[in-house]
Coordinates of C-alpha atoms in Angstrom, one line a residue:
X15 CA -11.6 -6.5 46.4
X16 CA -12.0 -2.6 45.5
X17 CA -9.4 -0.9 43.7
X18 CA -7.8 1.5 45.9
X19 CA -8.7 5.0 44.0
X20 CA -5.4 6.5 45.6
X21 CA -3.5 3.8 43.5
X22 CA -1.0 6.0 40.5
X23 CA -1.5 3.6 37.7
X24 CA 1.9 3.3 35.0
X25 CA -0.4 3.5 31.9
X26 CA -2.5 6.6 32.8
X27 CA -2.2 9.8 30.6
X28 CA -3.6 12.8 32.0
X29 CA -5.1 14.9 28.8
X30 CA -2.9 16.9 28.4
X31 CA -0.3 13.6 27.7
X32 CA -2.7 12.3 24.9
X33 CA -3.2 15.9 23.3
X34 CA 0.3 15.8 22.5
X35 CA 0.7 11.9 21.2
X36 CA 0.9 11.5 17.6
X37 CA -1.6 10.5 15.7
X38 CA -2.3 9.3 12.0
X39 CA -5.2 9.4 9.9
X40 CA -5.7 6.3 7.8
X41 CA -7.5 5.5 4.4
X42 CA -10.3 4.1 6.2
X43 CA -11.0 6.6 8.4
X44 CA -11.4 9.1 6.0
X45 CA -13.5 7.1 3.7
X46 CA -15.9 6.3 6.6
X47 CA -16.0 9.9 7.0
X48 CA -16.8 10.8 3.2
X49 CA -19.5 8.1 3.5
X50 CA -21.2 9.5 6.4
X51 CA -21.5 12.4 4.2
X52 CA -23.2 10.7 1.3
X53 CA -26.8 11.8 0.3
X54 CA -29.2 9.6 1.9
X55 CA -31.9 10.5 -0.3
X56 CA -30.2 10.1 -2.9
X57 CA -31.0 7.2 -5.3
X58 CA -27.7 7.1 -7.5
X59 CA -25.4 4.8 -7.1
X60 CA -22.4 5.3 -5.2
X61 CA -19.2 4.9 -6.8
X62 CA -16.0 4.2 -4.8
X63 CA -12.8 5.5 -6.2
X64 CA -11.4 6.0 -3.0
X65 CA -10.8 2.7 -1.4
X66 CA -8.9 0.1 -3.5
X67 CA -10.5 -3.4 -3.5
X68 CA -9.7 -5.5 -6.3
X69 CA -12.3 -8.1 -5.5
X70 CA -14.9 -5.7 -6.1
X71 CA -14.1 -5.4 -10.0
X72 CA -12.4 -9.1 -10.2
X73 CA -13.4 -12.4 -9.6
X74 CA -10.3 -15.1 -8.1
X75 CA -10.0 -18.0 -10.9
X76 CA -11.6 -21.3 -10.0
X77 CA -8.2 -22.8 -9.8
X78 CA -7.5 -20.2 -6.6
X79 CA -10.8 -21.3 -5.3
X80 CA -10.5 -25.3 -5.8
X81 CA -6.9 -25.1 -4.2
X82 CA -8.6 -23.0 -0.7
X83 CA -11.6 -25.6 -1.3
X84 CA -9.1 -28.9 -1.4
X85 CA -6.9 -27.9 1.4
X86 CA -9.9 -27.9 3.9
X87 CA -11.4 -30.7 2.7
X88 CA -8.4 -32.4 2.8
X89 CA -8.2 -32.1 7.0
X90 CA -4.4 -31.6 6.8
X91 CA -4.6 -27.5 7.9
X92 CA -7.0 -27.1 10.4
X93 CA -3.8 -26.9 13.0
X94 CA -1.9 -24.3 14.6
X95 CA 0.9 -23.6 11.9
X96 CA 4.6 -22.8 13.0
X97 CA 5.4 -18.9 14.1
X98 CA 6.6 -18.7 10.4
X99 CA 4.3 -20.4 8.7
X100 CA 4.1 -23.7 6.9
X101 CA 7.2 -25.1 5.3
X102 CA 5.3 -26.4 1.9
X103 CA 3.6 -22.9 1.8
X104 CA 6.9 -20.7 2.3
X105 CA 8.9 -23.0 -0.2
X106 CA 6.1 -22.8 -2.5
X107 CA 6.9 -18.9 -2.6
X108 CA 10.6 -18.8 -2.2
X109 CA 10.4 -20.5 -5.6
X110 CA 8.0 -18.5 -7.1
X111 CA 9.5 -15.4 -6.1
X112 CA 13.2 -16.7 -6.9
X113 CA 12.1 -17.3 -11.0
X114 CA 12.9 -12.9 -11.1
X115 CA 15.8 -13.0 -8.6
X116 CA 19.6 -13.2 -9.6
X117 CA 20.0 -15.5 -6.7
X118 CA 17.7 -18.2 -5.0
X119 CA 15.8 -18.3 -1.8
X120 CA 15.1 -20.6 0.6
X121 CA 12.1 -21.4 2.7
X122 CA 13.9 -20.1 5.7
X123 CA 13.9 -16.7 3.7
X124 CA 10.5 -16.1 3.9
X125 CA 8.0 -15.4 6.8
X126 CA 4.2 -15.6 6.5
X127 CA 2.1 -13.3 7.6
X128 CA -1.7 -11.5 7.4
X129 CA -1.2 -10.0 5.0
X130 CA 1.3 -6.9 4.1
X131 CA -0.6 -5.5 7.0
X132 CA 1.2 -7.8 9.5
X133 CA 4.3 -7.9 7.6
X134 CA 4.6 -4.2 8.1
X135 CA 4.0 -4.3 11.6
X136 CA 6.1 -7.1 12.3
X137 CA 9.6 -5.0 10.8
X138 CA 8.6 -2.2 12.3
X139 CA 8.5 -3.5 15.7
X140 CA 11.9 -5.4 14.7
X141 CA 13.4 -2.1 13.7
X142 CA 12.2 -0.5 16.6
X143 CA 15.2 0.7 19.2
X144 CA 15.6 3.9 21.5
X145 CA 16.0 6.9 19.1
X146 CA 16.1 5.0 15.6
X147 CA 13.8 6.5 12.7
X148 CA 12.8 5.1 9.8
X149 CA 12.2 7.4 5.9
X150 CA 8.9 6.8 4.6
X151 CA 7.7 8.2 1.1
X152 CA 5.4 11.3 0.9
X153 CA 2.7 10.3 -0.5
X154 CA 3.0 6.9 0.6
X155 CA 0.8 4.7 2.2
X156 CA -0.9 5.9 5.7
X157 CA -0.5 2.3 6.9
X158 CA 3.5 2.2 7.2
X159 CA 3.8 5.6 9.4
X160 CA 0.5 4.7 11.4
X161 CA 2.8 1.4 12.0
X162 CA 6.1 3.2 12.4
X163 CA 4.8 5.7 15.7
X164 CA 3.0 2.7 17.3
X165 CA 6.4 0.8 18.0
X166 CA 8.1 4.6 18.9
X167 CA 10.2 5.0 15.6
X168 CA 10.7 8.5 14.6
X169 CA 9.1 9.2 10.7
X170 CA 11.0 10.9 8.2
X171 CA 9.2 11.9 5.0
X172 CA 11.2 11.8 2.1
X173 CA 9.6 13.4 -1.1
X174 CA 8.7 11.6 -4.7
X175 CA 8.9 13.7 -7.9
X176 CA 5.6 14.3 -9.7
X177 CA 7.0 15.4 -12.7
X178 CA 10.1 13.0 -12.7
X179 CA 7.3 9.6 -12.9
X180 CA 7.4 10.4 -9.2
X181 CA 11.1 8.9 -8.8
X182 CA 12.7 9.5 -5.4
X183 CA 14.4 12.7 -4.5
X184 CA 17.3 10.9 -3.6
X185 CA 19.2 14.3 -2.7
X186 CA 16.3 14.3 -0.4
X187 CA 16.7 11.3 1.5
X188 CA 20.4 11.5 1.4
X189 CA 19.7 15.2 3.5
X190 CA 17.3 13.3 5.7
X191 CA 19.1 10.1 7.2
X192 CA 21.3 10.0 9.9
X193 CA 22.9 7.2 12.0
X194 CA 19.6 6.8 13.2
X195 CA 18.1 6.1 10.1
X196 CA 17.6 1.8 10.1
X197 CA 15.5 1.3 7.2
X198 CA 14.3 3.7 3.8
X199 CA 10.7 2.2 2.9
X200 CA 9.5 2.0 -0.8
X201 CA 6.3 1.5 -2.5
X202 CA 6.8 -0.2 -6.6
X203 CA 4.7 0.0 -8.3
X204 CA 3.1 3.0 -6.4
X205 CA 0.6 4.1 -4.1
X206 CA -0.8 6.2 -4.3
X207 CA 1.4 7.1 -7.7
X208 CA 0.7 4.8 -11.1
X209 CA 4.8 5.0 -11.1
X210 CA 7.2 1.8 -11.8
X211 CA 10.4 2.6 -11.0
X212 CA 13.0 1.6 -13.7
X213 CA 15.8 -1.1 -12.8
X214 CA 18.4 1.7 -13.0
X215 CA 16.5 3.7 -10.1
X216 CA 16.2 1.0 -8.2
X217 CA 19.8 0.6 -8.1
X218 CA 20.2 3.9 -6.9
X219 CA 18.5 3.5 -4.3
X220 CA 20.7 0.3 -3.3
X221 CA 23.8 2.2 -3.8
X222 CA 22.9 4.5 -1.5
X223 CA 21.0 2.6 0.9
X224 CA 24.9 0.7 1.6
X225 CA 26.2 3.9 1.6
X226 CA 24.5 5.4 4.0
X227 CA 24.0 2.0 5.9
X228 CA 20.7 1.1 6.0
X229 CA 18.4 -1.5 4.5
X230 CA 15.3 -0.9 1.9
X231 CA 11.6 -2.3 2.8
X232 CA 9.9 -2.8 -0.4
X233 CA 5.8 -2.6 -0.8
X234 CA 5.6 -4.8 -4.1
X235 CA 1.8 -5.2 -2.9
X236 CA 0.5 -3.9 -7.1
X237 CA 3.7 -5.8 -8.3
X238 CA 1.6 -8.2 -11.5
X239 CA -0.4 -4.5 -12.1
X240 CA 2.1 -3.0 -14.8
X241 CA 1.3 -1.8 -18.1
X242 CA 3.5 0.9 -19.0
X243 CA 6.9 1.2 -20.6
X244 CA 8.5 0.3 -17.3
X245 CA 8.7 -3.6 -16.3
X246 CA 8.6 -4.3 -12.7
X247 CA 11.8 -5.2 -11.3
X248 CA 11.4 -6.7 -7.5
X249 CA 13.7 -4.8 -5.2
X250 CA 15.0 -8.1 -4.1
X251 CA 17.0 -8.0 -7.2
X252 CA 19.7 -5.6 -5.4
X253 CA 20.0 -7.4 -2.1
X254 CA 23.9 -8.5 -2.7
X255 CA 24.0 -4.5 -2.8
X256 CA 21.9 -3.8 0.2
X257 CA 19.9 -5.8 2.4
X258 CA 16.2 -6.0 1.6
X259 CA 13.0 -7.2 3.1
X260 CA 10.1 -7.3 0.5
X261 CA 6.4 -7.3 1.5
X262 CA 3.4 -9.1 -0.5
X263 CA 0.6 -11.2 -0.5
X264 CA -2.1 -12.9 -2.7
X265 CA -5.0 -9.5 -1.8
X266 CA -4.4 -8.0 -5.3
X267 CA -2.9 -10.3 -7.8
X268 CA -5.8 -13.3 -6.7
X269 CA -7.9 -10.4 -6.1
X270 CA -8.6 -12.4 -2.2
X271 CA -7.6 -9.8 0.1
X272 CA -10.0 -10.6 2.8
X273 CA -8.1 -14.1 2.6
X274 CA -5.6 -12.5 4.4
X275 CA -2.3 -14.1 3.2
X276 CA 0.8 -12.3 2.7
X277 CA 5.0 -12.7 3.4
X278 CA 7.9 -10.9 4.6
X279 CA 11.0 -11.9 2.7
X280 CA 14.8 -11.9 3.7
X281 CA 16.8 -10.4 0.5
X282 CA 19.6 -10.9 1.8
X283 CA 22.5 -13.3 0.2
X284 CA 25.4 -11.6 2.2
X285 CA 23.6 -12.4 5.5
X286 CA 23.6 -9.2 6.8
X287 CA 20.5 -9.2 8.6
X288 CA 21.4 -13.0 10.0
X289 CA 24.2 -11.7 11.3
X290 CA 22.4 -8.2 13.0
X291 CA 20.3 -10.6 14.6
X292 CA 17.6 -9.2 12.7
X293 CA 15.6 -12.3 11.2
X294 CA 16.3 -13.4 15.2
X295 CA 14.2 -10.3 16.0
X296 CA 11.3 -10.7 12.8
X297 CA 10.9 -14.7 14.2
X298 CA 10.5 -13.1 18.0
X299 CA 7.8 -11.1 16.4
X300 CA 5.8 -13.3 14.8
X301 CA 6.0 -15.6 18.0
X302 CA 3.9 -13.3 19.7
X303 CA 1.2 -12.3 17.1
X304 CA -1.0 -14.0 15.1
X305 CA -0.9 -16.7 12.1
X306 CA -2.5 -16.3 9.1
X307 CA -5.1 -19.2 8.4
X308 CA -3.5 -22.7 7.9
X309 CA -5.7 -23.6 5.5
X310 CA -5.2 -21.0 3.0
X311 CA -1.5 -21.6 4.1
X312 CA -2.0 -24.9 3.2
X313 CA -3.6 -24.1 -0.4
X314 CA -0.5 -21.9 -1.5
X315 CA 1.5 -24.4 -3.6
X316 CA -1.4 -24.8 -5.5
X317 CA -2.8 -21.4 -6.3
X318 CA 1.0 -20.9 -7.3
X319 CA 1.5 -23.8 -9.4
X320 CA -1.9 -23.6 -11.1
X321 CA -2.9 -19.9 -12.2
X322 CA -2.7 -19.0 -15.6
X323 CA -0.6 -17.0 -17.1
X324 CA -3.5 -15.8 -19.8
X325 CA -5.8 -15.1 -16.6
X326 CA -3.2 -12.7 -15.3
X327 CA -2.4 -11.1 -18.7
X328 CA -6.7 -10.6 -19.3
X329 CA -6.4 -8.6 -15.5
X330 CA -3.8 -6.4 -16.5
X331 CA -5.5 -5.7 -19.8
X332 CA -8.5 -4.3 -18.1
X333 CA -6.3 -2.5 -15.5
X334 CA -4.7 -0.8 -18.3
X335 CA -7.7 0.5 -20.3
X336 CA -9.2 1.5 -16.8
X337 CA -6.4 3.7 -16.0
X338 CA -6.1 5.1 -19.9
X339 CA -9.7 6.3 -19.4
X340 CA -9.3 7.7 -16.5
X341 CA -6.5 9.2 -17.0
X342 CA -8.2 11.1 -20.4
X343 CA -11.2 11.8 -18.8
X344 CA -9.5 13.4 -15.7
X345 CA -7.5 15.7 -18.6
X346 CA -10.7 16.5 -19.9
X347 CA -11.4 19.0 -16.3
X348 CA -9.4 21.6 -16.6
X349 CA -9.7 22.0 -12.0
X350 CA -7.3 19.1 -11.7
X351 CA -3.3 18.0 -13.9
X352 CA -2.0 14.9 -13.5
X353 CA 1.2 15.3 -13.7
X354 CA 2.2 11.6 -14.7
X355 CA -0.3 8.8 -16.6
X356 CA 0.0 5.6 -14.3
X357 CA 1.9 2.9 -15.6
X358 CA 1.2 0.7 -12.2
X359 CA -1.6 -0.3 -9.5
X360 CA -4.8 1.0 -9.6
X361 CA -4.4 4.5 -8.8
X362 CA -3.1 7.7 -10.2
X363 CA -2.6 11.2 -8.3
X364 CA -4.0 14.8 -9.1
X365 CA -3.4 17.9 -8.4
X366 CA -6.8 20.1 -7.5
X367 CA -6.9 23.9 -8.5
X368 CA -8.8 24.8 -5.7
X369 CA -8.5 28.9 -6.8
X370 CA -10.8 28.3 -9.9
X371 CA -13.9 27.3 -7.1
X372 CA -15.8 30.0 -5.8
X373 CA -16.4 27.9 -2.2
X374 CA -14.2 25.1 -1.9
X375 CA -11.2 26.0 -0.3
X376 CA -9.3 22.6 0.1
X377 CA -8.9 18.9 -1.4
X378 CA -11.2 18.0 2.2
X379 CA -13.8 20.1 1.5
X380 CA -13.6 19.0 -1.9
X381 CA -14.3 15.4 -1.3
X382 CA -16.9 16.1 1.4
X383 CA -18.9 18.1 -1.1
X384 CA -18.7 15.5 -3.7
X385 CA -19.7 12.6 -2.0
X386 CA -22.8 15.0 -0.2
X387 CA -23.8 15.8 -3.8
X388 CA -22.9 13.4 -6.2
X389 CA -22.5 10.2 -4.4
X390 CA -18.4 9.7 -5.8
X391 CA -15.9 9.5 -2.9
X392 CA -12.6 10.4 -3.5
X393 CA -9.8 10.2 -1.1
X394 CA -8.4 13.8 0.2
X395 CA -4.5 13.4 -0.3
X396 CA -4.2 16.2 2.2
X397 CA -5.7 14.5 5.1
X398 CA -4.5 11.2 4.1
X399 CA -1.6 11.1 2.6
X400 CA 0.2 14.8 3.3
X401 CA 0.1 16.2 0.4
X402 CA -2.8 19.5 0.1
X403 CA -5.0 20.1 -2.3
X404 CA -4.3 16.7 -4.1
X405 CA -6.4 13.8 -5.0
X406 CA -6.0 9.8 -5.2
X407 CA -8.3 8.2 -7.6
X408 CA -9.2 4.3 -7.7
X409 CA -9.6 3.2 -11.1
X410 CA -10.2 -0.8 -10.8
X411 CA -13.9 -0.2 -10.9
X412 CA -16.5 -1.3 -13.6
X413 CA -15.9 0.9 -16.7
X414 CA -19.5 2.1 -16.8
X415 CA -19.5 3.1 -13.2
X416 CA -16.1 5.0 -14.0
X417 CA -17.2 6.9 -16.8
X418 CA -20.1 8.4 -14.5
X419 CA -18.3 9.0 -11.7
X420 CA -15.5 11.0 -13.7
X421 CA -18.6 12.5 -15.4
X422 CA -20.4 13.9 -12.2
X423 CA -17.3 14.9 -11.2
X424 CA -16.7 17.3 -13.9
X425 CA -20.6 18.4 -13.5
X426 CA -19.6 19.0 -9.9
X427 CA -16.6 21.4 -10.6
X428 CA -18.3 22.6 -13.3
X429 CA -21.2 24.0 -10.8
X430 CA -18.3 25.3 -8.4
X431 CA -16.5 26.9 -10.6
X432 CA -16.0 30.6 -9.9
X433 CA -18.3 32.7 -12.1
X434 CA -16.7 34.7 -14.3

């Protein structure tokens, strides 16, 4: 049977319709782009400092690998698993997770997910209601807002300090929220950032989130990468203060990410979001999406029980003279500050001085320029992340291949630099 060309079909946009939608660049869009600008001829190597991948500078420990290894050999996980994931696998990580809480959880407290990916779209598409908007950090990370406008909530950027450890402006989401507002999202330790945010912050921003009356999402996705003065506190610590949902997964501390594996938790010892019928909406959710794989579901309780703690402290080691040398080195180019040394993750922010190049006129052109002529790609903070003229550096990368690609850059602003 023909279609009947005269029909009006419900999910038609004319042009004009689409020109208006929203849309949001993410981090892999714009690194695509940069590479599609890379010298072809070229025979350097490239070096990535703008996508983070921790796989690429650290191998998972052979205990992570025997446990994914045992569980499929042992023919228990090659089932469906339950909307919420396995019950070993969840209570494996409510107790993990509970060792830095002031309270415990329960396997009924967490969710599993594909990673902090799903996790974010699965309470953003619980949050979502006619009118309701939710605050997201600027910078932050492109994935929560591209998240946030695909299940219609409004976005509110709230700024982060640079030269305050880029702390919240809590002024600033105190001016923002509204009655509207259902949920203030955080990123600790920070991306794009370096920052840790101290334990007395943190309760700040529980105060007010029951003041205002709304509940905090916490990205604790860099939460073992810490090696400043500040010790990572979960959120989850203040959820007798205000409700909390925390999002993780095994991508960056088991360096795994294409393993996919991560959880949504319920911080929540009052109930609160019980008694919303919000966990009612997150279980609805994950009814109608996907499951992460059983069998690395199933290998959980062992890659938990069994890592070292010496492996972990050996990573962070190397994550912290990674980020001291870039750090120096990028103080060492007087075109870009940073206005705070990272003390978290695997990134740290800069600000470019684009008025000391005599043809670049932007953090894009910037970037595009690099990558075209010394084969280092950068992220563009202005395109990705909102903020102009400012760049995000990866810094978990071989030390040798750092060095250079800090070193070309200089070269590169060096032969930009307006002639005197």
């Amino acid at each position: 049977m023909e279609s009947d060309e005269s029909t009006e079909w419900h999910f038609w946009q004319d042009k004009g319709e689409l020109d208006k939608a929203p849309t949001v660049i993410t981090i892999r869009e714009v690194t695509d782009m940069l590479r599609e600008n890379l010298n072809k001829d070229g025979h350097r190597p490239v070096v990535p400092l703008g996508h983070g991948d921790p796989s690429s500078f650290f191998r998972t420990s052979a205990a992570t690998e025997d446990a994914i290894v045992n569980a499929i050999r042992s023919a228990k996980y090659n089932c469906y698993p339950p909307a919420n994931g396995l019950f070993s696998a969840r209570g494996a990580i409510a107790e993990y997770l509970s060792h830095d809480l002031p309270y415990k959880l329960s396997p009924d407290d967490v969710y599993l997910t594909v990673g902090c990916t799903q996790a974010i779209e699965i309470i953003m598409d619980a949050l979502a209601r006619p009118g309701a908007n939710v605050l997201l950090p600027r910078p932050g990370f492109p994935y929560h807002e591209a998240r946030a406008r695909c299940s219609n909530l409004e976005v509110r950027h709230y700024d982060l300090l640079p030269e305050q450890g880029w702390e919240i402006d809590l002024e600033n989401v105190r001016a923002l929220s509204d009655e509207n507002t259902v949920a203030m999202f955080i990123i600790n330790p920070g991306n794009p950032c370096g920052s840790v945010y101290t334990r007395h912050h943190l309760e700040k921003v529980a105060e007010m989130a029951r003041k205002l009356g709304f509940l905090v999402v916490a990205d604790e996705a860099h939460e073992h990468f810490t090696f400043g003065n500040n010790p990572f506190v979960s959120m989850g610590v203040f959820g007798s203060i205000a409700p909390v949902l925390t999002v993780n997964s095994i991508s960056k501390r088991w360096s795994v990410p294409g393993w996919r594996l991560g959880w949504l938790v319920t911080n929540d010892p009052n109930g609160i979001l019980k008694k919303s019928g919000l966990t009612k909406k997150i279980i609805g959710c994950l009814n109608v999406s996907t499951d992460p794989p059983t069998p690395i579901q199933g290998a959980i309780p062992d890659i938990l029980k069994k890592t070292k703690k010496e492996d972990l402290s050996k990573m962070v080691e190397i994550v912290r003279e990674a980020a001291d040398t870039c750090y120096n080195k990028v103080e060492e180019i007087p075109f870009m500050t940073c206005p705070h040394k990272p003390e978290g993750s695997i990134f740290l922010m800069v600000k470019l001085n684009v008025s000391l190049f005599d043809d670049i006129n932007d953090d894009l052109e910037f970037c595009l320029k690099l990558a075209k002529e010394e084969s280092v790609i950068l992220l563009p903070a202005g395109l990705a992340l909102g903020m102009k003229n400012w760049l995000r550096i990866i810094f978990a990368v071989e030390p040798s291949l750092l060095e250079d690609g800090l070193g070309r850059i200089k070269a590169f602003c060096q032969r930009h630099a307006k002639k005197q």
